[in-house]
DNA sequence: GCTCCATTTCTTGTATACAAGAACGGTTGA
DNA sequence: TCAACCGTTCTTGTATACAAGAAATGGAGC
């Protein structure tokens, strides 16, 4: 299973491990043994350790001194917190995008939205997942704040696996698209307050949607558990 | 010059280097030579490299493959962007704090505010700097979102040196305290919208304040320049 | 049969050795 | 005098060796 497909030829070690974590090949709690990884990737322990430190900084794994590294367990509570922050950041990006976007931003935003619509109409969930990502990145970019773009992209990336599950919830694609519609309108109308509010609500998990996500998660946990040790 | 004083006995390598960067002992553009650092700290290159990778993940330094690491140059543009994001995050923390704070949060918030007032009255800028930090962390904590707390604390830490300069701007302490007053009131009154708005304005740099900060920065750059190579 | 302790084994943390790319300088030619 | 090219030197990237702490295992005592 692969998540994204850039030029995958010179993929750095860090990204390869990161992918395995994000795709769930290395489930939460999975023990990351240095020598095992080293032999598996055909390198020595040194570059492995460097990659692990970077992943630890990103919060994807947890390094306990002298006790090795494990894939970070993100419990329901922390997951909700992360989505809450994501909602805040996206709302902020939307507000800024509404009053700062350039003509080029406007175009890439509408393009991405149209691509989402096409994917939704064909009912291809995977395609929608991909185009949805493009849509959100277009909003980040339109905020014209490079630091905010970095922060949003980083958190978005970390939430990738859960977002994917989220889309499997019933009717989510149709609802998501309708929300996109309103978001685009708000940004193009330079209505920052509306864009912020709409994006916040678009991301936030609450009520039924939250329960659904949690349910999907626990199912999934059952199927992938005990891969570690 | 030291920034904060935890139990400084078993200070990790990463933090020691980080401190030298944050305090300005290693100014932006400063070349971080591995062997030099290794001999200076009395260790081998390996742990130095680990620390450097972590600092790079945090955005404090920049590692150019095969070309070594340098302290990241944060230009005025990026600095403004970082403060903009900080304002957004603090606003969010304030909004959440207003509707989630516990009795203990309420107490530590008012305590921190009182400490700020005392420091301001004695005119001790350093003391105010320290208590101001405590005040903001009290708000983060009151948001009851551990992930948001982490994010806020990390960015706050990165902006430390610039915040310190900011306080040296004329009348800033008095204005800051007045703004704190209103923020506390909003949070205690459970007025999330007001808390968010007030905190955003409290952090944001614009107009005169921004010019003043830039002026202080360029002065400072002059005094510390060319320490690197 | 269970528990606690000692020994062994395994894993991580650190140091060092080696390889390869980048910066530097000197020489040669116009 | 200046520029380009080649060789040296220095720095980073990787591998390996060694040390020290943690887990695992086996045995002894209760």
JSON list of N, CA and C in Angstrom, two decimals, chain A residues 15 23 70 74 79 126 128 136 164 182 190 197 221 226:
[
{"chain": "A", "resi": 15, "resn": "UNK", "atom": "N", "xyz": [11.55, 8.87, 4.92]},
{"chain": "A", "resi": 15, "resn": "UNK", "atom": "CA", "xyz": [10.23, 8.85, 4.30]},
{"chain": "A", "resi": 15, "resn": "UNK", "atom": "C", "xyz": [9.72, 7.43, 4.12]},
{"chain": "A", "resi": 23, "resn": "UNK", "atom": "N", "xyz": [0.84, 4.32, 6.62]},
{"chain": "A", "resi": 23, "resn": "UNK", "atom": "CA", "xyz": [-0.06, 3.37, 5.95]},
{"chain": "A", "resi": 23, "resn": "UNK", "atom": "C", "xyz": [-0.57, 2.31, 6.91]},
{"chain": "A", "resi": 70, "resn": "UNK", "atom": "N", "xyz": [9.26, 3.00, 19.50]},
{"chain": "A", "resi": 70, "resn": "UNK", "atom": "CA", "xyz": [8.01, 2.35, 19.09]},
{"chain": "A", "resi": 70, "resn": "UNK", "atom": "C", "xyz": [7.17, 3.38, 18.34]},
{"chain": "A", "resi": 74, "resn": "UNK", "atom": "N", "xyz": [-1.52, 6.88, 19.18]},
{"chain": "A", "resi": 74, "resn": "UNK", "atom": "CA", "xyz": [-2.38, 8.05, 19.31]},
{"chain": "A", "resi": 74, "resn": "UNK", "atom": "C", "xyz": [-3.75, 7.59, 19.74]},
{"chain": "A", "resi": 79, "resn": "UNK", "atom": "N", "xyz": [-6.10, 12.12, 19.38]},
{"chain": "A", "resi": 79, "resn": "UNK", "atom": "CA", "xyz": [-6.52, 12.25, 17.99]},
{"chain": "A", "resi": 79, "resn": "UNK", "atom": "C", "xyz": [-7.52, 13.40, 17.86]},
{"chain": "A", "resi": 126, "resn": "UNK", "atom": "N", "xyz": [-11.01, 6.71, -3.67]},
{"chain": "A", "resi": 126, "resn": "UNK", "atom": "CA", "xyz": [-9.56, 6.94, -3.64]},
{"chain": "A", "resi": 126, "resn": "UNK", "atom": "C", "xyz": [-9.19, 8.21, -4.39]},
{"chain": "A", "resi": 128, "resn": "UNK", "atom": "N", "xyz": [-11.14, 10.75, -4.88]},
{"chain": "A", "resi": 128, "resn": "UNK", "atom": "CA", "xyz": [-11.61, 11.89, -4.08]},
{"chain": "A", "resi": 128, "resn": "UNK", "atom": "C", "xyz": [-10.64, 12.18, -2.95]},
{"chain": "A", "resi": 136, "resn": "UNK", "atom": "N", "xyz": [-7.23, 21.03, -0.20]},
{"chain": "A", "resi": 136, "resn": "UNK", "atom": "CA", "xyz": [-6.81, 21.66, 1.06]},
{"chain": "A", "resi": 136, "resn": "UNK", "atom": "C", "xyz": [-5.45, 22.32, 0.94]},
{"chain": "A", "resi": 164, "resn": "UNK", "atom": "N", "xyz": [-8.35, 9.32, 5.96]},
{"chain": "A", "resi": 164, "resn": "UNK", "atom": "CA", "xyz": [-8.77, 8.31, 4.98]},
{"chain": "A", "resi": 164, "resn": "UNK", "atom": "C", "xyz": [-9.95, 7.52, 5.52]},
{"chain": "A", "resi": 182, "resn": "UNK", "atom": "N", "xyz": [-19.12, 25.69, -0.46]},
{"chain": "A", "resi": 182, "resn": "UNK", "atom": "CA", "xyz": [-19.34, 26.90, 0.34]},
{"chain": "A", "resi": 182, "resn": "UNK", "atom": "C", "xyz": [-18.01, 27.57, 0.69]},
{"chain": "A", "resi": 190, "resn": "UNK", "atom": "N", "xyz": [-14.06, 36.90, -0.77]},
{"chain": "A", "resi": 190, "resn": "UNK", "atom": "CA", "xyz": [-13.20, 37.63, 0.18]},
{"chain": "A", "resi": 190, "resn": "UNK", "atom": "C", "xyz": [-13.82, 37.70, 1.57]},
{"chain": "A", "resi": 197, "resn": "UNK", "atom": "N", "xyz": [-14.91, 30.01, 9.53]},
{"chain": "A", "resi": 197, "resn": "UNK", "atom": "CA", "xyz": [-15.95, 29.23, 10.21]},
{"chain": "A", "resi": 197, "resn": "UNK", "atom": "C", "xyz": [-16.26, 27.95, 9.44]},
{"chain": "A", "resi": 221, "resn": "UNK", "atom": "N", "xyz": [-8.15, -1.30, 14.56]},
{"chain": "A", "resi": 221, "resn": "UNK", "atom": "CA", "xyz": [-7.17, -1.69, 15.58]},
{"chain": "A", "resi": 221, "resn": "UNK", "atom": "C", "xyz": [-7.20, -3.20, 15.75]},
{"chain": "A", "resi": 226, "resn": "UNK", "atom": "N", "xyz": [-1.26, -6.54, 17.42]},
{"chain": "A", "resi": 226, "resn": "UNK", "atom": "CA", "xyz": [-0.33, -7.63, 17.71]},
{"chain": "A", "resi": 226, "resn": "UNK", "atom": "C", "xyz": [0.62, -7.93, 16.56]}
]
